[in-house]
Each structure stands twice: as C-alpha cells, then as structure tokens.
Coordinates of C-alpha atoms in Angstrom, one line a residue:
X1 CA 0.0 0.0 0.0
X2 CA 1.4 3.4 -1.1
X3 CA 2.8 4.8 2.1
X4 CA -0.7 4.8 3.6
X5 CA -1.7 7.6 1.1
X6 CA -5.1 9.2 1.6
X7 CA -6.5 10.3 -1.8
X8 CA -9.1 13.0 -2.3
X9 CA -11.2 13.5 -5.4
X10 CA -11.1 17.1 -6.6
X11 CA -14.4 18.2 -8.0
X12 CA -13.6 21.1 -10.3
X13 CA -17.0 21.7 -11.9
X14 CA -17.5 24.9 -9.9
X15 CA -15.8 26.9 -7.2
X16 CA -18.4 25.8 -4.6
X17 CA -18.0 22.1 -5.4
X18 CA -14.2 22.5 -5.4
X19 CA -14.4 24.1 -1.9
X20 CA -16.3 21.0 -0.8
X21 CA -13.3 18.9 -2.0
X22 CA -10.9 21.2 -0.1
X23 CA -13.0 20.6 3.0
X24 CA -12.7 16.8 2.5
X25 CA -9.0 17.4 2.1
X26 CA -9.0 18.8 5.7
X27 CA -10.7 15.5 6.7
X28 CA -8.0 13.5 4.9
X29 CA -5.3 15.5 6.7
X30 CA -6.8 14.5 10.0
X31 CA -6.9 10.9 8.9
X32 CA -3.3 11.2 7.7
X33 CA -2.1 12.5 11.0
X34 CA -3.7 9.5 12.7
X35 CA -2.2 6.9 10.3
X36 CA 1.1 8.6 9.7
X37 CA 0.3 8.8 5.9
X38 CA 0.3 11.4 3.3
X39 CA -2.5 13.2 1.4
X40 CA -3.0 13.2 -2.4
X41 CA -5.4 15.5 -4.3
X42 CA -6.7 14.0 -7.5
X43 CA -7.6 16.3 -10.4
X44 CA -8.8 14.9 -13.7
X45 CA -7.9 17.1 -16.7
X46 CA -11.1 17.7 -18.6
X47 CA -12.6 19.7 -21.5
X48 CA -14.3 22.7 -19.8
X49 CA -15.5 24.6 -22.9
X50 CA -19.1 23.7 -22.0
X51 CA -18.7 24.9 -18.4
X52 CA -17.4 28.4 -17.9
X53 CA -17.8 28.0 -14.1
X54 CA -15.2 25.2 -13.9
X55 CA -12.1 25.8 -11.8
X56 CA -9.0 25.8 -14.1
X57 CA -6.7 22.9 -13.7
X58 CA -3.6 24.9 -12.6
X59 CA -5.7 27.0 -10.2
X60 CA -7.1 23.9 -8.6
X61 CA -3.6 22.4 -8.1
X62 CA -2.3 25.7 -6.6
X63 CA -5.3 25.8 -4.2
X64 CA -4.7 22.2 -3.1
X65 CA -1.0 23.0 -2.4
X66 CA -2.0 26.2 -0.4
X67 CA -4.2 24.0 1.7
X68 CA -1.4 21.7 2.6
X69 CA -1.7 18.7 0.4
X70 CA 1.4 16.5 0.1
X71 CA 0.9 15.7 -3.6
X72 CA -1.3 16.8 -6.4
X73 CA -1.9 14.1 -8.9
X74 CA -3.3 15.3 -12.3
X75 CA -4.8 12.6 -14.4
X76 CA -4.7 13.5 -18.1
X77 CA -6.7 11.3 -20.5
X78 CA -5.0 10.9 -23.9
X79 CA -8.4 11.3 -25.6
X80 CA -10.0 14.7 -25.3
X81 CA -13.7 15.6 -25.0
X82 CA -16.3 15.8 -22.3
X83 CA -16.0 13.1 -19.6
X84 CA -19.0 11.3 -18.2
X85 CA -18.9 10.0 -14.6
X86 CA -18.5 6.4 -15.9
X87 CA -15.4 7.5 -17.8
X88 CA -13.9 9.4 -14.8
X89 CA -14.5 6.2 -12.7
X90 CA -12.5 4.1 -15.2
X91 CA -9.7 6.6 -15.2
X92 CA -9.5 6.7 -11.4
X93 CA -9.9 2.9 -11.0
X94 CA -7.0 2.2 -13.4
X95 CA -4.7 4.5 -11.4
X96 CA -5.9 3.2 -8.0
X97 CA -5.2 -0.4 -9.0
X98 CA -1.7 0.7 -10.1
X99 CA -0.7 2.7 -7.0
X100 CA -2.9 1.1 -4.4
X101 CA -3.6 4.0 -2.0
X102 CA -4.9 3.3 1.5
X103 CA -8.3 5.0 1.0
X104 CA -10.0 7.3 -1.5
X105 CA -12.3 10.1 -0.2
X106 CA -15.0 11.7 -2.3
X107 CA -17.2 14.7 -1.4
X108 CA -20.8 13.7 -0.6
X109 CA -22.5 15.1 -3.7
X110 CA -24.4 13.5 -6.6
X111 CA -21.7 13.1 -9.2
X112 CA -18.8 12.3 -6.9
X113 CA -21.0 9.8 -5.1
X114 CA -21.7 8.0 -8.4
X115 CA -18.0 8.1 -9.4
X116 CA -17.0 6.7 -6.0
X117 CA -19.5 3.7 -6.2
X118 CA -18.4 3.0 -9.7
X119 CA -14.7 3.0 -8.8
X120 CA -15.3 0.8 -5.7
X121 CA -17.0 -1.7 -8.0
X122 CA -14.3 -1.7 -10.6
X123 CA -11.6 -2.1 -7.9
X124 CA -13.6 -4.7 -5.9
X125 CA -13.2 -2.6 -2.8
X126 CA -15.5 -1.7 0.1
X127 CA -17.3 1.6 0.2
X128 CA -18.6 3.6 3.3
X129 CA -21.1 6.4 2.8
X130 CA -21.9 9.6 4.6
X131 CA -18.8 9.8 6.8
X132 CA -18.6 12.7 9.3
X133 CA -15.4 11.9 11.2
X134 CA -12.5 9.5 11.3
X135 CA -10.8 7.3 13.9
X136 CA -7.8 5.0 13.7
X137 CA -7.7 1.9 15.9
X138 CA -5.4 -1.1 15.9
X139 CA -4.2 -0.2 12.4
X140 CA -7.7 0.1 11.0
X141 CA -9.4 3.2 9.6
X142 CA -12.8 3.8 11.1
X143 CA -15.4 6.1 9.6
X144 CA -18.0 7.6 11.9
X145 CA -21.3 7.9 10.1
X146 CA -24.9 8.9 11.2
X147 CA -27.4 6.0 11.4
X148 CA -31.0 5.5 12.4
X149 CA -32.0 9.1 11.4
X150 CA -29.0 10.6 13.0
X151 CA -29.8 9.2 16.5
X152 CA -26.9 6.8 16.4
X153 CA -23.3 7.4 15.1
X154 CA -22.1 4.2 13.6
X155 CA -18.4 3.3 13.4
X156 CA -17.6 1.4 10.2
X157 CA -14.4 -0.1 8.9
X158 CA -13.1 -2.2 6.0
X159 CA -12.7 -6.0 6.2
X160 CA -9.4 -6.1 4.3
X161 CA -7.0 -3.3 5.0
X162 CA -4.7 -4.3 2.1
X163 CA -7.3 -3.3 -0.5
X164 CA -8.1 0.3 -1.2
X165 CA -11.2 1.5 0.6
X166 CA -13.6 4.2 -0.7
X167 CA -15.5 6.7 1.4
X168 CA -18.0 9.5 0.7
X169 CA -17.5 12.3 3.1
X170 CA -19.9 15.0 4.2
X171 CA -18.0 18.1 3.2
X172 CA -19.3 20.5 5.8
X173 CA -18.0 18.1 8.6
X174 CA -14.5 19.5 8.0
X175 CA -13.2 23.1 7.5
X176 CA -10.5 23.8 4.9
X177 CA -7.5 25.8 6.1
X178 CA -4.7 27.4 4.1
X179 CA -1.1 26.8 5.3
X180 CA 1.9 29.1 5.2
X181 CA 4.4 26.3 4.6
X182 CA 3.0 24.8 1.4
X183 CA 5.4 22.3 -0.1
X184 CA 3.1 20.0 -2.1
X185 CA 4.5 18.1 -5.1
X186 CA 2.9 18.2 -8.5
X187 CA 2.6 15.2 -10.7
X188 CA 0.9 14.6 -14.0
X189 CA 0.0 11.1 -15.2
X190 CA -1.3 10.5 -18.8
X191 CA -4.0 7.9 -19.0
X192 CA -4.0 6.0 -22.3
X193 CA -6.5 3.2 -21.5
X194 CA -9.7 5.3 -21.5
X195 CA -12.3 3.5 -23.6
X196 CA -15.1 5.6 -25.3
X197 CA -18.5 5.5 -23.7
X198 CA -20.8 4.4 -26.5
X199 CA -23.9 4.0 -24.4
X200 CA -24.4 7.7 -23.6
X201 CA -24.0 10.7 -25.9
X202 CA -23.2 14.2 -24.6
X203 CA -25.9 16.8 -25.5
X204 CA -25.3 19.9 -23.6
X205 CA -24.2 21.4 -20.3
X206 CA -26.2 24.3 -18.9
X207 CA -25.8 26.1 -15.6
X208 CA -28.8 25.5 -13.3
X209 CA -30.5 28.7 -12.1
X210 CA -29.7 29.3 -8.4
X211 CA -32.4 32.0 -7.9
X212 CA -34.8 29.3 -6.5
X213 CA -32.3 27.8 -4.1
X214 CA -32.6 30.5 -1.5
X215 CA -33.0 28.6 1.8
X216 CA -30.7 30.9 3.8
X217 CA -32.8 34.0 3.1
X218 CA -36.3 32.4 2.9
X219 CA -39.0 33.8 5.1
X220 CA -41.0 30.5 5.1
X221 CA -39.6 27.0 4.7
X222 CA -41.3 23.6 4.7
X223 CA -39.0 20.7 5.6
X224 CA -39.7 17.0 5.0
X225 CA -38.1 14.0 6.7
X226 CA -38.0 10.3 6.6
X227 CA -41.5 10.1 8.1
X228 CA -43.1 11.0 4.8
X229 CA -42.4 7.5 3.7
X230 CA -42.1 7.8 -0.1
X231 CA -41.5 10.3 -2.9
X232 CA -45.2 10.6 -3.6
X233 CA -45.8 12.1 -0.2
X234 CA -42.8 14.3 -0.6
X235 CA -44.4 15.6 -3.8
X236 CA -47.4 16.6 -1.7
X237 CA -45.1 18.5 0.6
X238 CA -43.8 20.4 -2.4
X239 CA -47.4 21.4 -3.1
X240 CA -47.8 22.7 0.4
X241 CA -44.6 24.8 -0.1
X242 CA -46.0 26.2 -3.3
X243 CA -49.3 27.1 -1.6
X244 CA -47.5 28.9 1.2
X245 CA -45.0 30.6 -1.2
X246 CA -42.3 28.8 0.8
X247 CA -39.0 27.2 0.0
X248 CA -38.7 23.4 0.4
X249 CA -36.0 21.8 2.5
X250 CA -35.2 18.3 3.8
X251 CA -33.3 16.2 6.3
X252 CA -30.7 13.8 5.2
X253 CA -32.9 10.7 4.4
X254 CA -34.9 12.4 1.6
X255 CA -31.7 13.6 0.1
X256 CA -30.1 10.2 0.2
X257 CA -33.2 8.7 -1.4
X258 CA -33.1 11.2 -4.2
X259 CA -36.5 12.8 -3.4
X260 CA -34.8 16.2 -3.4
X261 CA -31.6 17.8 -4.4
X262 CA -28.6 17.9 -2.0
X263 CA -28.6 21.7 -2.1
X264 CA -31.9 21.5 -0.1
X265 CA -30.3 19.7 2.9
X266 CA -30.8 21.5 6.2
X267 CA -28.8 20.7 9.2
X268 CA -25.3 20.4 10.6
X269 CA -23.9 19.2 7.3
X270 CA -26.2 21.2 5.1
X271 CA -27.8 24.7 5.2
X272 CA -28.4 26.8 8.3
X273 CA -31.6 28.7 8.0
X274 CA -33.5 31.4 9.9
X275 CA -37.0 31.8 8.5
X276 CA -39.9 33.5 10.2
X277 CA -41.9 30.2 9.8
X278 CA -40.6 26.7 9.5
X279 CA -42.9 23.7 9.2
X280 CA -41.2 20.4 9.9
X281 CA -43.1 17.4 8.6
X282 CA -42.1 13.8 9.4
X283 CA -38.7 14.8 11.0
X284 CA -37.6 13.1 14.2
X285 CA -35.6 16.1 15.4
X286 CA -32.1 14.6 15.5
X287 CA -29.4 17.1 16.6
X288 CA -27.8 17.0 13.1
X289 CA -31.0 18.6 11.8
X290 CA -32.0 20.9 14.6
X291 CA -28.5 22.4 14.6
X292 CA -29.5 24.0 11.2
X293 CA -32.8 25.5 12.3
X294 CA -31.9 27.2 15.6
X295 CA -32.5 30.6 14.0
X296 CA -36.1 29.9 13.0
X297 CA -38.5 32.3 14.7
X298 CA -41.5 29.9 14.7
X299 CA -41.2 26.1 14.3
X300 CA -44.3 24.0 13.7
X301 CA -43.8 20.2 13.8
X302 CA -45.9 17.2 12.8
X303 CA -45.0 13.7 13.9
X304 CA -47.0 10.7 14.9
X305 CA -44.5 9.9 17.8
X306 CA -45.5 12.1 20.8
X307 CA -42.0 11.5 22.2
X308 CA -40.1 12.6 19.1
X309 CA -37.3 15.0 20.0
X310 CA -38.6 17.6 17.5
X311 CA -41.4 18.4 19.9
X312 CA -38.9 19.6 22.5
X313 CA -37.6 22.1 19.9
X314 CA -40.9 23.2 18.2
X315 CA -43.1 26.1 19.2
X316 CA -46.2 24.2 18.1
X317 CA -46.5 20.5 17.8
X318 CA -49.1 18.3 16.2
X319 CA -49.2 14.6 17.0
X320 CA -50.6 12.7 14.1
X321 CA -49.8 10.8 10.9
X322 CA -48.1 13.4 8.7
X323 CA -49.3 11.7 5.5
X324 CA -53.0 12.1 6.6
X325 CA -52.4 15.7 7.8
X326 CA -50.5 17.0 4.8
X327 CA -53.0 16.8 1.9
X328 CA -55.8 18.2 4.1
X329 CA -53.7 21.1 5.3
X330 CA -52.4 21.8 1.8
X331 CA -55.9 22.0 0.3
X332 CA -57.0 24.3 3.1
X333 CA -54.0 26.6 2.6
X334 CA -54.7 26.7 -1.2
X335 CA -58.4 27.6 -0.7
X336 CA -57.6 30.4 1.8
X337 CA -54.8 31.8 -0.4
X338 CA -56.7 31.9 -3.6
X339 CA -59.8 33.4 -1.9
X340 CA -57.7 36.1 -0.2
X341 CA -56.0 37.1 -3.4
X342 CA -59.2 37.2 -5.4
X343 CA -61.0 39.4 -2.9
X344 CA -58.0 41.6 -2.2
X345 CA -57.2 42.3 -5.8
X346 CA -60.5 42.1 -7.7
X347 CA -61.5 45.7 -7.1
X348 CA -62.1 48.9 -9.0
X349 CA -58.4 49.8 -8.5
X350 CA -55.4 48.6 -10.4
X351 CA -54.2 45.1 -10.0
X352 CA -51.3 44.6 -7.7
X353 CA -48.1 43.8 -9.6
X354 CA -44.6 43.5 -8.3
X355 CA -41.7 45.0 -10.2
X356 CA -40.2 41.5 -10.8
X357 CA -43.4 39.8 -11.7
X358 CA -41.9 38.7 -15.0
X359 CA -38.8 37.1 -13.4
X360 CA -41.0 35.2 -10.9
X361 CA -43.2 33.9 -13.7
X362 CA -40.1 32.7 -15.6
X363 CA -38.7 31.0 -12.5
X364 CA -42.0 29.2 -11.8
X365 CA -42.6 28.2 -15.4
X366 CA -39.1 26.7 -15.7
X367 CA -39.4 25.0 -12.3
X368 CA -42.5 23.2 -13.7
X369 CA -40.6 22.3 -17.0
X370 CA -43.1 24.3 -19.2
X371 CA -42.2 26.1 -22.4
X372 CA -43.9 29.4 -23.1
X373 CA -46.0 27.6 -25.8
X374 CA -47.3 25.0 -23.4
X375 CA -48.1 27.6 -20.7
X376 CA -49.8 29.8 -23.2
X377 CA -52.0 26.9 -24.3
X378 CA -52.8 26.0 -20.7
X379 CA -54.1 29.6 -19.9
X380 CA -55.7 30.2 -23.2
X381 CA -53.3 33.0 -24.4
X382 CA -50.6 33.3 -27.0
X383 CA -46.9 32.6 -26.5
X384 CA -46.3 36.3 -27.5
X385 CA -48.5 37.4 -24.6
X386 CA -46.7 35.2 -22.1
X387 CA -43.4 36.7 -23.3
X388 CA -44.8 40.2 -22.7
X389 CA -45.7 39.2 -19.2
X390 CA -42.3 37.8 -18.5
X391 CA -40.7 41.0 -19.9
X392 CA -43.0 43.1 -17.7
X393 CA -44.4 44.7 -20.8
X394 CA -48.0 44.1 -19.8
X395 CA -49.9 43.6 -16.6
X396 CA -51.6 40.3 -15.6
X397 CA -55.2 40.6 -14.7
X398 CA -56.5 39.1 -11.4
X399 CA -58.3 36.4 -13.4
X400 CA -55.1 35.5 -15.2
X401 CA -53.2 35.4 -11.9
X402 CA -55.7 32.9 -10.5
X403 CA -55.6 30.8 -13.7
X404 CA -51.8 30.8 -13.6
X405 CA -51.9 29.7 -9.9
X406 CA -54.2 26.8 -10.8
X407 CA -52.0 25.7 -13.7
X408 CA -48.9 25.7 -11.5
X409 CA -50.9 24.4 -8.4
X410 CA -49.4 27.2 -6.2
X411 CA -50.4 30.1 -4.1
X412 CA -51.2 33.0 -6.4
X413 CA -49.4 35.2 -3.8
X414 CA -46.1 33.6 -5.0
X415 CA -46.2 36.0 -8.0
X416 CA -46.1 39.0 -5.6
X417 CA -43.2 40.4 -3.7
X418 CA -42.9 40.3 0.1
X419 CA -44.4 43.8 0.5
X420 CA -47.4 43.0 -1.6
X421 CA -48.0 39.7 0.2
X422 CA -47.9 41.4 3.6
X423 CA -50.8 43.6 2.5
X424 CA -53.1 40.8 1.5
X425 CA -54.2 39.9 5.0
X426 CA -56.0 43.2 5.6
X427 CA -57.0 44.0 2.0
X428 CA -59.7 41.4 1.8
X429 CA -61.9 43.1 4.4
X430 CA -61.0 46.5 2.9
X431 CA -62.0 45.4 -0.6
X432 CA -65.3 44.0 0.7
X433 CA -66.0 47.4 2.4
X434 CA -65.3 49.3 -0.8
X435 CA -67.8 47.1 -2.7
X436 CA -70.6 47.2 -0.2
X437 CA -70.2 50.8 0.9
X438 CA -71.3 52.0 -2.6
X439 CA -74.7 53.7 -2.7
X440 CA -75.9 51.0 -5.1
X441 CA -75.1 48.2 -2.7
X442 CA -76.9 46.9 0.4
X443 CA -75.5 44.0 2.3
X444 CA -78.1 41.7 3.6
X445 CA -75.5 39.7 5.5
X446 CA -73.7 42.4 7.5
X447 CA -70.6 41.1 9.4
X448 CA -70.1 38.3 6.9
X449 CA -66.9 39.6 5.4
X450 CA -65.1 36.4 6.0
X451 CA -68.0 34.0 5.4
X452 CA -68.4 31.7 2.4
X453 CA -72.0 32.9 1.7
X454 CA -73.0 36.6 1.3
X455 CA -76.1 38.3 0.0
X456 CA -76.5 41.8 -1.5
X457 CA -79.2 43.9 -2.9
X458 CA -77.7 45.7 -5.9
X459 CA -79.4 48.8 -7.4
X460 CA -78.1 49.8 -10.9
X461 CA -79.0 53.2 -12.3
X462 CA -81.1 53.4 -15.5
X463 CA -79.1 52.3 -18.6
X464 CA -75.9 52.1 -16.5
X465 CA -73.4 49.3 -16.0
X466 CA -72.7 47.8 -12.6
X467 CA -69.0 47.7 -13.3
X468 CA -67.0 49.4 -16.1
X469 CA -65.2 46.1 -17.0
X470 CA -66.0 42.4 -16.9
X471 CA -65.7 41.0 -13.4
X472 CA -64.6 37.5 -12.3
X473 CA -63.6 35.8 -9.1
X474 CA -63.7 32.5 -7.3
X475 CA -67.0 30.9 -6.5
X476 CA -70.6 30.9 -7.8
X477 CA -73.4 33.6 -8.1
X478 CA -77.1 33.5 -8.1
X479 CA -78.9 36.7 -9.5
X480 CA -82.7 37.3 -9.1
X481 CA -84.2 40.4 -10.7
X482 CA -86.5 42.3 -8.2
X483 CA -87.3 45.3 -10.4
X484 CA -86.5 46.6 -13.9
X485 CA -84.7 44.8 -16.7
X486 CA -81.2 43.3 -16.3
X487 CA -78.6 42.7 -18.9
X488 CA -76.3 39.9 -17.8
X489 CA -73.2 39.4 -20.0
X490 CA -71.5 36.1 -19.5
X491 CA -68.2 35.5 -21.3
X492 CA -69.3 38.0 -24.0
X493 CA -72.8 36.7 -24.5
X494 CA -75.7 38.9 -23.4
X495 CA -78.7 37.5 -21.5
X496 CA -81.8 39.6 -20.8
X497 CA -83.6 39.0 -17.5
X498 CA -87.0 40.5 -16.7
X499 CA -88.5 41.0 -13.3
X500 CA -88.9 37.7 -11.5
X501 CA -86.3 35.9 -13.6
X502 CA -83.0 34.6 -12.4
X503 CA -79.7 32.9 -13.4
X504 CA -76.9 30.9 -11.6
X505 CA -73.4 30.9 -13.0
X506 CA -69.7 30.2 -12.2
X507 CA -68.1 33.4 -11.0
X508 CA -64.9 32.5 -12.8
X509 CA -66.7 33.3 -16.0
X510 CA -66.2 37.0 -17.0
X511 CA -69.5 38.7 -16.2
X512 CA -71.1 42.1 -16.1
X513 CA -74.5 43.5 -15.0
X514 CA -76.3 46.4 -16.7
X515 CA -79.7 48.1 -16.3
X516 CA -81.6 47.8 -19.6
X517 CA -84.6 49.7 -18.4
X518 CA -85.5 53.4 -18.1
X519 CA -85.8 53.0 -14.4
X520 CA -83.4 51.6 -11.8
X521 CA -82.9 47.9 -11.8
X522 CA -82.8 46.0 -8.5
X523 CA -81.2 42.6 -8.2
X524 CA -80.8 40.1 -5.3
X525 CA -77.3 38.7 -5.7
X526 CA -76.2 35.7 -3.6
X527 CA -72.4 35.1 -3.7
X528 CA -70.7 31.9 -2.6
X529 CA -66.8 31.8 -2.4
X530 CA -65.0 28.6 -1.5

C-alpha cells in the first residue's frame, strides 16, 4: 500500500463544489495525522469549454497546495472531449489499481458519489457512505457515520486493509485551512487506456438557475423528513410549499433517497436557515437537523410519535400521521390563499403587480418544466402574450393570476413580492367594504366579510353598468331580478332577465351587469366563495 496515502477526489465543476473537495482534504489530513500517511489530491484534466464556471486545472492544483496537500496528482486522458462519470470512474480505477492508496475520499455530492461507487465496484473494494469523522484503531481506519435518522453514530471499517477503501465524506463536517508552509509536489499522469462511452452521448451542459435555491434567506420553509415514507408524499409536501409561497428543505434521508436535491439539505452538514416560519413534517428532530434551524422564529412540527425530539424544539407540535395531515392542510391553505387574493385584488383599483413579476413567472414556469408555448395553451393565451408578461411589458389581470396559480398548483401570492403579500391579510376586508359601501349596494348579511355565503341587494341606475369592466372571481353567483330589466353578460354573451327571472353561473366566467330599463334595476345577488 502506497505509504498509507489518503487520496481526495477534486471536483472542479465549480468553485463551490471545489471548496467541498478542499473541506474533504481537511478530513484527509486529520486521517493522515492518525495513520502517519500522506494526502494526495486527484484532479482529472477535462474539457471545460461547455462549463465556464469550472475551476481551471492549474488554479485547482495551486489551491490544493496552499491548503497543505502533500501531492497533487493530475490525471490527463490521452483522448479529449467531455468526460462522463463512468469515464472518470474508469480513469481513477485504473490508477488506483496501479498505485494502491490506503483509501480514497469523495465529497458527498451527486456526481462524486456516483463516481465513488463505480470506482469501488471496478476495484472490488469496500465503500462507506456519509462519513462525518475519522478514527484509527489497531491499524484500521474507522469512519464515523450517522445512522437511524442521525440518532446513532455508527463506526464502520473495511474487512481487508490491504485493499483500497472508498468513502464518501460530508464536506461540511470539516473546514478547509490554508497553510503558510506549502510544499506539495505536482505530478501529471497521462491515462491511455480510456475507452469511449458508446452507451451515452453528450448533448449539452447548462448552468442551473440558483435563484430558486434560496434557503438561507427564505421567510418561510417547509421541511420534509423520513416520516413522509415515499417520494409521492414528498411531492405533496412540495405542493404545500408552493401554496404557502415557501421554500422546500429536507433532512438527510430524503436527500439520500433522491427525493430532493442535495442543495436542499438543512442541518449540521447542510444549510443553516433562519425563517420566520418553519414547518417540519415527518422529522424526528435529530441534533444534526435541529442544529441548522436554531435561527427559525417559529417552528411547527408534525410527527406521529409524541416522544419525538422535534417536539422539544418546536413552538407548536401536532401529534398525528403526517401523510394524513399533509393533503388536508395543503388543500385548506390553497383555498384560503386563492380566496384572499381574489377578494383583495379584484376591485375597481389597479391590480397589484410586483416589479419583478416577469422574473417570478419565468422561474416558476421553468421549475415546472413548461415552455412558453405550453403555458400559453394552458391559460388560453398566445406565447407572445406570455413573453410580454415575462418581460414586464404588460400587466396580468387578477383572473389570469388565479388561472396561472391553478395551472402551477401554487399560491397566487407567489407571484407577488414580500411587501405585496404582507398587505393581503387586511385587503380582503377593505375590498369588501369598498364594494358594499357604494350607494348601489346593500349588504343583507352584515358582518359576513369572512364567510363563504354573502347576499347583496344591488341597485343599478337606469341604462348604467354595474362595473365598467367584466368581473370574475372564485365561487358561484345567483342573480334574481326584483325590479327593472337586467342585462347579464357572461363571457361575452348577453342574457336579458326580466322582473322575477334569475340565473346561476360560475363566478370565474367573466360577467357584467347592466340596467336595460328606463328605471333603476334592483337585483338580489347571492355570492358563494370557496
């Protein structure tokens, strides 16, 4: 075995991922101090023309030396082109089998984890996942890893110390440090045995938008844990996040099971958050998780185990099956949100519109994987109109906001900025007052501003319209003509109702009332909102 060398995979796809590798190097240095070995930082020379964010090869080597590595090993394939994880694994496996290091460490991230498992298979070596610390006992390397939802720290080793072992390491468990006495060696090794990967073809490499991944500054966060049980239930949790206009986070198990991206991990080895509201669903409350949410102002937890540690941390706890609670709670939030938006914004005044409405629409559309053409078809508009919305060249009507919210299955308030959302709570009652305070209105259900069923007596002056524009909102309406002659326009079609006649219709249909007689027209209007 090569002087008990500890190898570290250098992920150079971006500076953030590279810093993860440098953190793992700090863990390797701790292990080397225990074993009396040396550290080696692996860099695979690659074609980065498709990735402008990649760390340059020479810069990566210099940074590794500054952080105290003993040797930088650059593996240079003789054949150029973009490298797939399978090809990187073949390169590393070939060199590992030649030089036989003691152990190879990989940052715990999607691509390095795949490469690590592939290399371990090719080298017939053991693999340990999710390591947070190292020990060395009786000549054996021991990896300390969380188990049983983080409640137990398992100590794992390799059955054969003569064969290279492979470990994925949680990068935030160690902190990189530069050194003033950098003396690392530089070595380049050309790999000529790389076979082409005929099974997979390279199409493109595009940078993922980071605007959505904003856990650290989010005002509201919904976090899912192992208690959700499966990816379908986690999908329901995402709908709750959308209905609340919140960000989605997770504990370690959903990340490991690929229900959610690693960037959404909250806890000691993930993100530290401080939202105003954090809803924790199906999380046990292990210290690795709660260490990341200590800054949250209000924590609401749901767990079926009344003795779960999360209840010792939460401000409000609900004991129950999270998978029964979640869909009911989500549906209730969606109903309240849409009703509040419709009542607050569907008034005589201008529709509320944030300065960055277009960028929000773009972000949400892309998150749902929709093109402008598909979205346009879903809402009954043209792709050109959607483009104008996204460029903030036109204003979305309240009706369109509600339709967009239904298409995306989200809270319509998500389209508004924080200042606008904060106004919604009081605007519903204000809007109601503005409508019923008009001389032509008489509320027959006073004090029912927040009730589902409301009744009005509406008086429309001779030959005048009730509203200058078509009106639409959530719910249903029933109109009964008491006096005069009423013109009821539904979706562009005019219906004439005489005294004693009536009509029921869906309030989502654009509608307008007008007096067609030479005298005032009086109508009894019953309005139901969900």
